[in-house]
Short mmCIF file of C-alpha atoms and ligand atoms in Angstrom, two decimals:
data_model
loop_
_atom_site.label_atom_id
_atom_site.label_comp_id
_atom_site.label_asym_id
_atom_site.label_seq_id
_atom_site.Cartn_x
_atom_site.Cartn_y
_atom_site.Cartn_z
CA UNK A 1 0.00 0.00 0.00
CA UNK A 2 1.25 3.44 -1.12
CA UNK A 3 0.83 5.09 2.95
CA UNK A 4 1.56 8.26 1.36
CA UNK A 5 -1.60 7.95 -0.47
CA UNK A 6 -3.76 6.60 2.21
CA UNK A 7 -6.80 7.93 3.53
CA UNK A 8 -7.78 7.21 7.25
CA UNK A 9 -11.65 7.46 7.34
CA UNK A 10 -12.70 7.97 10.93
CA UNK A 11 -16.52 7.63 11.90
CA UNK A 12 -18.41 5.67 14.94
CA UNK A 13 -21.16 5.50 12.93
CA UNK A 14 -20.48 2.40 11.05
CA UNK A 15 -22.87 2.35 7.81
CA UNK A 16 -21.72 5.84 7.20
CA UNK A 17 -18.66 4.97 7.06
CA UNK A 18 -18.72 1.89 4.90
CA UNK A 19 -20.47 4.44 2.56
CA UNK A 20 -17.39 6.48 2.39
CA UNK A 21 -14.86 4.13 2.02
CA UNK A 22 -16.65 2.42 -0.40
CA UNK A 23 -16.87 5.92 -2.50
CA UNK A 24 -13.28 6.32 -1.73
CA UNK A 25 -11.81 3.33 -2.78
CA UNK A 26 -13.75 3.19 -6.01
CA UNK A 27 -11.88 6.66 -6.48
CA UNK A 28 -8.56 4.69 -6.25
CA UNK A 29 -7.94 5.73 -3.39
CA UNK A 30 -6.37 3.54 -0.51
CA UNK A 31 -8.55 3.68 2.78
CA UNK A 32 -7.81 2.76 6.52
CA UNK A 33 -10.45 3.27 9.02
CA UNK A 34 -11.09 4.14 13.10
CA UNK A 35 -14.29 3.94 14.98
CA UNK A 36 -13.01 6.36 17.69
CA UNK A 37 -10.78 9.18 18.42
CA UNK A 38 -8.13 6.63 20.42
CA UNK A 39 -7.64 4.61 17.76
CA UNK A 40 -7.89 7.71 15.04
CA UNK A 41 -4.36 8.82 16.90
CA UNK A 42 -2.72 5.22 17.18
CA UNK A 43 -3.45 4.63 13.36
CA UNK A 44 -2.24 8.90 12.45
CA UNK A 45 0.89 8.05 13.94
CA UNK A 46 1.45 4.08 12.90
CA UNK A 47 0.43 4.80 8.90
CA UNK A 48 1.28 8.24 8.24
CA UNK A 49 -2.02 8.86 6.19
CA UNK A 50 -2.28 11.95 3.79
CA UNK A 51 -5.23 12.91 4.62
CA UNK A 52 -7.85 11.98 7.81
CA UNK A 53 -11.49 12.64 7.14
CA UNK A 54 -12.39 12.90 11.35
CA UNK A 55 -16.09 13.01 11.90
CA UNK A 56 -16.64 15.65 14.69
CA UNK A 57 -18.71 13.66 16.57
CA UNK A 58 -16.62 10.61 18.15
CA UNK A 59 -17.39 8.34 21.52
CA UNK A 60 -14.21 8.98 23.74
CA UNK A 61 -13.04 12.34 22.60
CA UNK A 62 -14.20 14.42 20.17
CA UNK A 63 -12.69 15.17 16.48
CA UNK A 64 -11.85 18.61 17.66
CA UNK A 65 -9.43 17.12 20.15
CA UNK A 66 -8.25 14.96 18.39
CA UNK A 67 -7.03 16.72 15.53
CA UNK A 68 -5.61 19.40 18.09
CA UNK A 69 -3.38 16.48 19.30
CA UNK A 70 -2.55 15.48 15.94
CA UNK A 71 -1.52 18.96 15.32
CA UNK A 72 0.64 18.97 18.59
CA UNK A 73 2.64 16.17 17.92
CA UNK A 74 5.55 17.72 15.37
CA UNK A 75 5.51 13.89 13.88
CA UNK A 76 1.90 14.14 12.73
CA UNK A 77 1.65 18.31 12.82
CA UNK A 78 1.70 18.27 8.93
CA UNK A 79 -1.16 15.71 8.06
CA UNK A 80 -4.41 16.81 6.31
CA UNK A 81 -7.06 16.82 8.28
CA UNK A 82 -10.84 17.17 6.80
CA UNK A 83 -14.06 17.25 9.54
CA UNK A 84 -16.61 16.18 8.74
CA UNK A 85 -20.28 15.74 10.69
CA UNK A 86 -24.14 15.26 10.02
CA UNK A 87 -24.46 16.82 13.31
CA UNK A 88 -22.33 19.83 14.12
CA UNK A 89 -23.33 21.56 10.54
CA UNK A 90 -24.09 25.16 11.61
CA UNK A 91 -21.48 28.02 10.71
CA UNK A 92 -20.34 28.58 14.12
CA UNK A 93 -18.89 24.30 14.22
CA UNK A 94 -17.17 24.66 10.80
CA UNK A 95 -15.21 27.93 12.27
CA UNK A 96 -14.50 25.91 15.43
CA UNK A 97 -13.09 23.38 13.88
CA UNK A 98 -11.32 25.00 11.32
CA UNK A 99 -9.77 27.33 13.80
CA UNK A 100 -8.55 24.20 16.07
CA UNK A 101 -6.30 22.93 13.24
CA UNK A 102 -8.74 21.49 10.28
CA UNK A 103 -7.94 21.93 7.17
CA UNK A 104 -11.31 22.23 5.56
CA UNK A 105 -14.92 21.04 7.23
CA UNK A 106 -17.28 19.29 4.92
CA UNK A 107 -21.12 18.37 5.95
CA UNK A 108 -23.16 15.68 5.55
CA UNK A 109 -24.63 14.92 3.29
CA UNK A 110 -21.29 15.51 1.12
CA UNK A 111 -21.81 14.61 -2.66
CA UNK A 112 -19.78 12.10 -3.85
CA UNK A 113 -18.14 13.63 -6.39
CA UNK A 114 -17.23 16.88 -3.90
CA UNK A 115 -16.24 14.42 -1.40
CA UNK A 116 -13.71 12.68 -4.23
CA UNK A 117 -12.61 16.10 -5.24
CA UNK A 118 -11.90 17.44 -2.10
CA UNK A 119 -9.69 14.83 -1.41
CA UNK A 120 -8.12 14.72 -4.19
CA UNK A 121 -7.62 18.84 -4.18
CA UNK A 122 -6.07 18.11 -0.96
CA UNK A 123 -3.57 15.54 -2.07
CA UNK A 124 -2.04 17.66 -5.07
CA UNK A 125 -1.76 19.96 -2.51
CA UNK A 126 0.25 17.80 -0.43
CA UNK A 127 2.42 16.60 -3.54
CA UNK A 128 3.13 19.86 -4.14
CA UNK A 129 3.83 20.49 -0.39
CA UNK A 130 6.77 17.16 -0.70
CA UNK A 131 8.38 18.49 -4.18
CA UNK A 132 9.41 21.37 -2.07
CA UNK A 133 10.41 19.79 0.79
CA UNK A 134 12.44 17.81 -1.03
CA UNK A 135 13.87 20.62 -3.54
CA UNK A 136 14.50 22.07 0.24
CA UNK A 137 16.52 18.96 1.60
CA UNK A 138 18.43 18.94 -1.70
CA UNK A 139 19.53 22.50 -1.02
CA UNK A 140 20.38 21.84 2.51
CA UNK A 141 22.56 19.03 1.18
CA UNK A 142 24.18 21.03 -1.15
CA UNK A 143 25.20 23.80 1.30
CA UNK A 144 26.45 21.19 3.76
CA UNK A 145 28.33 19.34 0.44
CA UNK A 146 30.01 22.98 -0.31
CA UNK A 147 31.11 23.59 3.39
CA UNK A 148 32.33 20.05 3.70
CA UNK A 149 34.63 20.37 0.36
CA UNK A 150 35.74 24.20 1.86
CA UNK A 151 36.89 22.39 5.25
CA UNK A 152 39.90 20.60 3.94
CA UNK A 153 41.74 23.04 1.59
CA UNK A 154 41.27 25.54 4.12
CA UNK A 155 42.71 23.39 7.27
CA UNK A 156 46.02 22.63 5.13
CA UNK A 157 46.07 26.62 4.83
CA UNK A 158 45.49 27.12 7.83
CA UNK A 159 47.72 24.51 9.47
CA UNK A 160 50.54 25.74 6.88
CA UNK A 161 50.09 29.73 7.96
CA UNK A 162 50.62 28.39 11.50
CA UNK A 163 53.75 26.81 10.40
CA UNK A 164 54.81 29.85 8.79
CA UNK A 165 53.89 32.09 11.49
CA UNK A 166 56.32 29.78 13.76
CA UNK A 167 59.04 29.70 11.20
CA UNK A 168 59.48 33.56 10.07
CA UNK A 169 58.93 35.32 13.21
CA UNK A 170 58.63 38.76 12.71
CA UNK A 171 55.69 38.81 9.91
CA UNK A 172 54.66 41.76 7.30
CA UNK A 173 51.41 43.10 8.06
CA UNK A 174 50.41 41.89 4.65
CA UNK A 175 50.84 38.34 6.06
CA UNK A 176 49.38 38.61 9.50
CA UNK A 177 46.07 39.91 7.08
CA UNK A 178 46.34 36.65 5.25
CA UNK A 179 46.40 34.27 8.16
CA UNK A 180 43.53 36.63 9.89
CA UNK A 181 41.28 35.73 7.22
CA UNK A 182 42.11 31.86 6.91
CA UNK A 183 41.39 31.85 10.62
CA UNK A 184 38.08 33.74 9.58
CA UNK A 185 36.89 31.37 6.88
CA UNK A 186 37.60 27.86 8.88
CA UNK A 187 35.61 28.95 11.78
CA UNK A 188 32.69 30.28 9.27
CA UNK A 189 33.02 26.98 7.52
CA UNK A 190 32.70 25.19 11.11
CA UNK A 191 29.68 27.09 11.63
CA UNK A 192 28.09 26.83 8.18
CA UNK A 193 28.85 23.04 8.65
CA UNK A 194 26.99 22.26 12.00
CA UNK A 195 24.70 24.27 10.74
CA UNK A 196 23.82 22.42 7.91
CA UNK A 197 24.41 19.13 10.30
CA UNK A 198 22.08 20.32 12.78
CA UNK A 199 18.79 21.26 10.62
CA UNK A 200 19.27 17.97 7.86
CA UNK A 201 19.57 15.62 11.75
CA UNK A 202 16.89 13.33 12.17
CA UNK A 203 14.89 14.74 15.03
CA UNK A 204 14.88 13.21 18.26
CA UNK A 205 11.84 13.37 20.11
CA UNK A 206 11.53 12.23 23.81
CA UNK A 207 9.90 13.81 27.19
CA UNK A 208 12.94 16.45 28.55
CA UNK A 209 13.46 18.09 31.87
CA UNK A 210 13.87 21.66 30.43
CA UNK A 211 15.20 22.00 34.35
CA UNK A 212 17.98 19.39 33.78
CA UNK A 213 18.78 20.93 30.53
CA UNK A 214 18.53 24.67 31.94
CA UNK A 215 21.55 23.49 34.27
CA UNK A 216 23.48 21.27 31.70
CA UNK A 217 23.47 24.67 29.53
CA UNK A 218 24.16 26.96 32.39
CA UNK A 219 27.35 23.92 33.44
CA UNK A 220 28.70 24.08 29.85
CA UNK A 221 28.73 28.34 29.81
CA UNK A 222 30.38 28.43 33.26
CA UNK A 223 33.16 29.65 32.13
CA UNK A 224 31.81 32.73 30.19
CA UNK A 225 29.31 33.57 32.63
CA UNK A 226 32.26 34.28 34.74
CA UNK A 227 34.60 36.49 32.47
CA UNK A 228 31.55 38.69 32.15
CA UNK A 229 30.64 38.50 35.63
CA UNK A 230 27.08 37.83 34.48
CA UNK A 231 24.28 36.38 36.73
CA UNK A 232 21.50 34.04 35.48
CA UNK A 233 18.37 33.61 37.33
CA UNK A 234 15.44 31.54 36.20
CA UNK A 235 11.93 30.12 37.58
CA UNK A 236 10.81 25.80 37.56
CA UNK A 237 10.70 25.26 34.35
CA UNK A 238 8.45 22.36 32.90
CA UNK A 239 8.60 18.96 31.78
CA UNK A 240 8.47 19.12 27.76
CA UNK A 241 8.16 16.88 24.77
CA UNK A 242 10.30 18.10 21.91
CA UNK A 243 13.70 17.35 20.05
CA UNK A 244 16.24 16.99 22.24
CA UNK A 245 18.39 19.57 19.49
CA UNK A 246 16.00 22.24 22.01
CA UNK A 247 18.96 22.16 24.21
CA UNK A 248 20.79 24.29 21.17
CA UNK A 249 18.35 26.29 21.33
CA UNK A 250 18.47 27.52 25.27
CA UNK A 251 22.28 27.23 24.60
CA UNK A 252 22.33 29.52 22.03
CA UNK A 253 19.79 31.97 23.58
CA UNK A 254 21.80 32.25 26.83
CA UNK A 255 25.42 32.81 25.42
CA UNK A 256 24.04 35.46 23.12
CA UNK A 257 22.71 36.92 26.04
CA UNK A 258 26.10 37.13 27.53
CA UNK A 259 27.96 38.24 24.86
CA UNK A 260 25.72 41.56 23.71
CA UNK A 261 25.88 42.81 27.11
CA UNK A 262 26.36 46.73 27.20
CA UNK A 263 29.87 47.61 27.71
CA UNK A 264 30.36 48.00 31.33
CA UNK A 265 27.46 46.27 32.55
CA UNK A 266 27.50 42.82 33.67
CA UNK A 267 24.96 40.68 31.84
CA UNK A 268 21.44 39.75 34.73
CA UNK A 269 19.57 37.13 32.49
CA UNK A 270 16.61 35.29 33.37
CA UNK A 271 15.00 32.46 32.41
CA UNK A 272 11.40 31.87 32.46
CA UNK A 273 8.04 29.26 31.00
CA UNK A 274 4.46 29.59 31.50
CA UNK A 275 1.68 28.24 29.69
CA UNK A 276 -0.32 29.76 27.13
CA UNK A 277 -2.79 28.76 24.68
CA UNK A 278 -1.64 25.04 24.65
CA UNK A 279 2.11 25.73 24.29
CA UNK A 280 4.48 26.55 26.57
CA UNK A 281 5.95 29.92 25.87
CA UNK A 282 9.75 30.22 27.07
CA UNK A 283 11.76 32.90 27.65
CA UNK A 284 15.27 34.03 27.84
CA UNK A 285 15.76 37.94 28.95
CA UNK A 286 18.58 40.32 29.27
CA UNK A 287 19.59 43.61 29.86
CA UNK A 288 22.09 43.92 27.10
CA UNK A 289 22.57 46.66 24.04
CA UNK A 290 18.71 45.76 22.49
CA UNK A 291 17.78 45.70 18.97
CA UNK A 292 16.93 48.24 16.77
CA UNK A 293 12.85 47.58 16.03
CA UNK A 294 13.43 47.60 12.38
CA UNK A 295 15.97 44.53 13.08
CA UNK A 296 14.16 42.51 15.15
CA UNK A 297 12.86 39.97 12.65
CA UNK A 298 16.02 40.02 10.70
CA UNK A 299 18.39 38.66 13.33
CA UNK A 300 16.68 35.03 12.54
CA UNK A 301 17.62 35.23 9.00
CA UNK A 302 20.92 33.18 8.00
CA UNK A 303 23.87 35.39 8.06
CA UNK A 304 22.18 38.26 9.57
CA UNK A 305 24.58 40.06 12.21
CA UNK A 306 23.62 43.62 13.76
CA UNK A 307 26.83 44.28 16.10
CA UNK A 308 30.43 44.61 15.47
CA UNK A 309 33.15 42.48 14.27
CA UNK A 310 34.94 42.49 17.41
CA UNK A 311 31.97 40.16 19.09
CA UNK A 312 33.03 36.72 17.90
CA UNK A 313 29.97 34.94 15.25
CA UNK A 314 28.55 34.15 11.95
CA UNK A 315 24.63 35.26 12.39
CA UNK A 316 23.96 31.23 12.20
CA UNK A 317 22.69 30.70 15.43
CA UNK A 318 19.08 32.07 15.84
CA UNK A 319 18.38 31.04 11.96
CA UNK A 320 19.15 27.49 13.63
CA UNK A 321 17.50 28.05 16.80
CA UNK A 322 14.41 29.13 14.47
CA UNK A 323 14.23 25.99 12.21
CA UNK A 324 14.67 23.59 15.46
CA UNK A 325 12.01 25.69 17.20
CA UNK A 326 9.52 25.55 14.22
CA UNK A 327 9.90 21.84 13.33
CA UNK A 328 8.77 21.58 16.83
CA UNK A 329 5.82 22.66 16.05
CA UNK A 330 6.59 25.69 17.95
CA UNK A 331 7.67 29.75 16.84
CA UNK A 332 10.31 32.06 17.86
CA UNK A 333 10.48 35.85 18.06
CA UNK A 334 12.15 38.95 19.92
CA UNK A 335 11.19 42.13 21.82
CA UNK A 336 13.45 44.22 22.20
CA UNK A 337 14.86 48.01 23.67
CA UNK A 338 17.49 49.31 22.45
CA UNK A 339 19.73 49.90 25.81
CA UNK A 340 17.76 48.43 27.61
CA UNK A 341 17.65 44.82 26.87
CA UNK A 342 15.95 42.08 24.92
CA UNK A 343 13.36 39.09 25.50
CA UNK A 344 13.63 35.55 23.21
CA UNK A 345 10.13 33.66 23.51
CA UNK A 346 10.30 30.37 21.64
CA UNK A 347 6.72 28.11 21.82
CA UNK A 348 7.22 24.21 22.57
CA UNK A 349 3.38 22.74 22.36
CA UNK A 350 2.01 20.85 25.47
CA UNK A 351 1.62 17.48 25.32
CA UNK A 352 -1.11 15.31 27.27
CA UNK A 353 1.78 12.75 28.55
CA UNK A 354 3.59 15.76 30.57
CA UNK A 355 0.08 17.46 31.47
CA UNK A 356 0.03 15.73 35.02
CA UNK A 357 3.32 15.58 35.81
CA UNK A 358 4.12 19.35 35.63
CA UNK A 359 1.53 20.03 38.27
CA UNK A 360 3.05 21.02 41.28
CA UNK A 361 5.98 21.51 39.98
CA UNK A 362 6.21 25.11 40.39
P1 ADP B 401 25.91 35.53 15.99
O1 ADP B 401 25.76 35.76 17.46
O2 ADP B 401 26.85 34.43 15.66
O3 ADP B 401 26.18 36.79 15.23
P2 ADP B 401 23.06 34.90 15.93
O4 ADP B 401 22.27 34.35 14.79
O5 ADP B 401 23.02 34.18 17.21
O6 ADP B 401 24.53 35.02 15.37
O7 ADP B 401 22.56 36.40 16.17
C1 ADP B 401 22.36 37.26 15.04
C2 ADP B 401 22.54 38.71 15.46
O8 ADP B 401 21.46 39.11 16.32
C3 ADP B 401 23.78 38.95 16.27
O9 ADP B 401 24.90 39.17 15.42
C4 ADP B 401 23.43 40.19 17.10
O10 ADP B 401 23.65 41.36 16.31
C5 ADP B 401 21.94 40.04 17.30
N1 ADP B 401 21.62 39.47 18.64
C6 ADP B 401 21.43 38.18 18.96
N2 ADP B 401 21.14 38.02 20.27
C7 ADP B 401 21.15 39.26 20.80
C8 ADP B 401 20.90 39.77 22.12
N3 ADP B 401 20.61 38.98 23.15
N4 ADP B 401 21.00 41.12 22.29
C9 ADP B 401 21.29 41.93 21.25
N5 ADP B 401 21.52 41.51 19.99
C10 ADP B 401 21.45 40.19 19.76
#
């Protein structure tokens, strides 16, 4: 069976759904079914349908739910889902649902031939959705394929200058330029290449201790915390599920918080969650230069750097720490005052399994 192509009908009502698959599979279509909403989210995430036609109306849960929790898992977030009900059929259902994370909301009774169509609409969609993804990875490789090619004629110059520098002692200026730059373009190479490693990873999804991580992160920048005399201060933070690459993310946040402190003023940076709207909304403040307003959404673009040459980076981090955030499931933005500070927020969704255990916990 092509599972790419698969259509997961999910009803309770049984005749009506013999009726559709029947319709569906005379379309050519390849069709799986669920009688509840439990079963709806074992099969989403076992087959990997295209599309899930999810009758609002189900026994344990209702569809609403359970394409929210579809949506909140970032290994199911991008499946098609289509409501559909004989009973919720008023305006006010079909905005409700569509606003929880449908993708369209047909009622019954559905024609046939719109029902084919729609699905059908939806799948070219979808095709077109995976030529880009793919056109996407392909570029991704390609970056990573130029880095990795870079890396080795530049280490031989690099390790060679180093020699040289030894050997001739006193150096023109002309020379110290040279090495300057070799020095420049390995460690942009570096970046460029765990970079590229970092977004084409598989992600890793398991249940995290953004607590234990919090400290791991705050163990590993020790060191610079120190120089800069900064202090870090944070609240409880929660028990997540996400990619464990998140931990890049806080890293990443936090050490960019120490190094565009204003001069003079030791970086105070604090740490912070709460819920919101299904997601938990994270935060990582400081009172460091700010950005300009007109910058803000620039610094996640690739390459993007605002402050001098003398702070040490390549503008790859919070293009990174955006793509990790967003195949999460989650987004990532900045508010900011110049001189007075700035505020990351990065969204990880809740999920159900961590729902229990986080009460208390503050
Ligand atoms: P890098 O730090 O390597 O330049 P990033 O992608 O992490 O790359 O950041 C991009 C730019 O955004 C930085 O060059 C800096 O100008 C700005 N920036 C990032 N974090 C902060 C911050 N906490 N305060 C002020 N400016 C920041």
């Amino acid at each position: 069976m092509n599972l790419q192509q698969s259509i997961l009908n999910a009803d309770d009502y049984a005749p009506g759904r013999y009726a559709r698959t029947k319709i569906l599979r005379q379309a050519g279509f390849d069709v799986i079914e669920a009688a509840d909403g439990n079963q709806t989210l074992e099969l989403v995430a076992e087959r990997s349908p295209a599309v899930v036609l999810l009758d609002v109306n189900l026994p344990d849960m209702s569809g609403i739910e359970v394409c929210q929790r579809i949506r909140r898992n970032p290994k199911t977030a991008a499946t098609t889902v289509l409501h559909i009900s004989a009973t919720y059929t008023e305006s006010q259902h079909m905005v409700h649902g569509l606003e929880n994370g449908a993708d369209s909301y047909l009622v019954e009774p559905v024609d046939p031939r719109v029902l084919v169509a729609t699905v059908r609409a939806f799948m070219r969609a979808r095709q077109a959705e995976e030529a880009l993804r793919r056109s996407n990875e392909e570029l991704q490789r390609f970056a990573y394929m130029v880095a990795h090619e870079l890396n080795e004629p530049l280490r031989t110059l690099t390790t060679h200058a180093q020699l040289l520098e030894r050997q001739l002692g006193d150096q023109p200026e002309s020379f110290q330029f040279l090495v300057r730059g070799a020095y420049t373009m390995r460690s942009l190479i570096d970046g460029l290449l765990r970079y590229s490693q970092a977004i084409q990873g598989e992600s890793d999804i398991r249940q995290i201790d953004a607590q234990g991580l919090l400290a791991e992160v705050l163990f590993s920048l020790d060191t610079t915390i120190r120089v800069k005399g900064g202090r870090i201060t944070h609240d409880r933070l929660p028990l997540i599920v996400a990619d464990i690459r998140i931990e890049h993310v806080l890293q990443n946040l936090i050490s960019n918080a120490i190094k565009y402190n204003r001069p003079g003023v030791p970086p105070e940076i604090h740490v912070s969650a709460r819920q919101e709207h299904g997601a938990w909304v994270f935060s990582v403040r400081d009172n460091g230069i700010g950005i300009e307003p007109q910058y803000q959404d620039g610094v996640f673009r690739i390459f993007q750097r605002l402050h001098g040459r003398d702070v040490p980076g390549h503008g790859l981090g919070l293009a990174l720490c955006q793509k990790i955030v967003e195949a999460n499931g989650g987004r990532m933005w900045v508010e900011s005052e110049v001189g007075v500070g700035s505020t990351f927020y990065f969204t990880i969704p809740v999920q159900e399994e961590t729902r229990a255990a986080n009460i208390g916990r503050n």
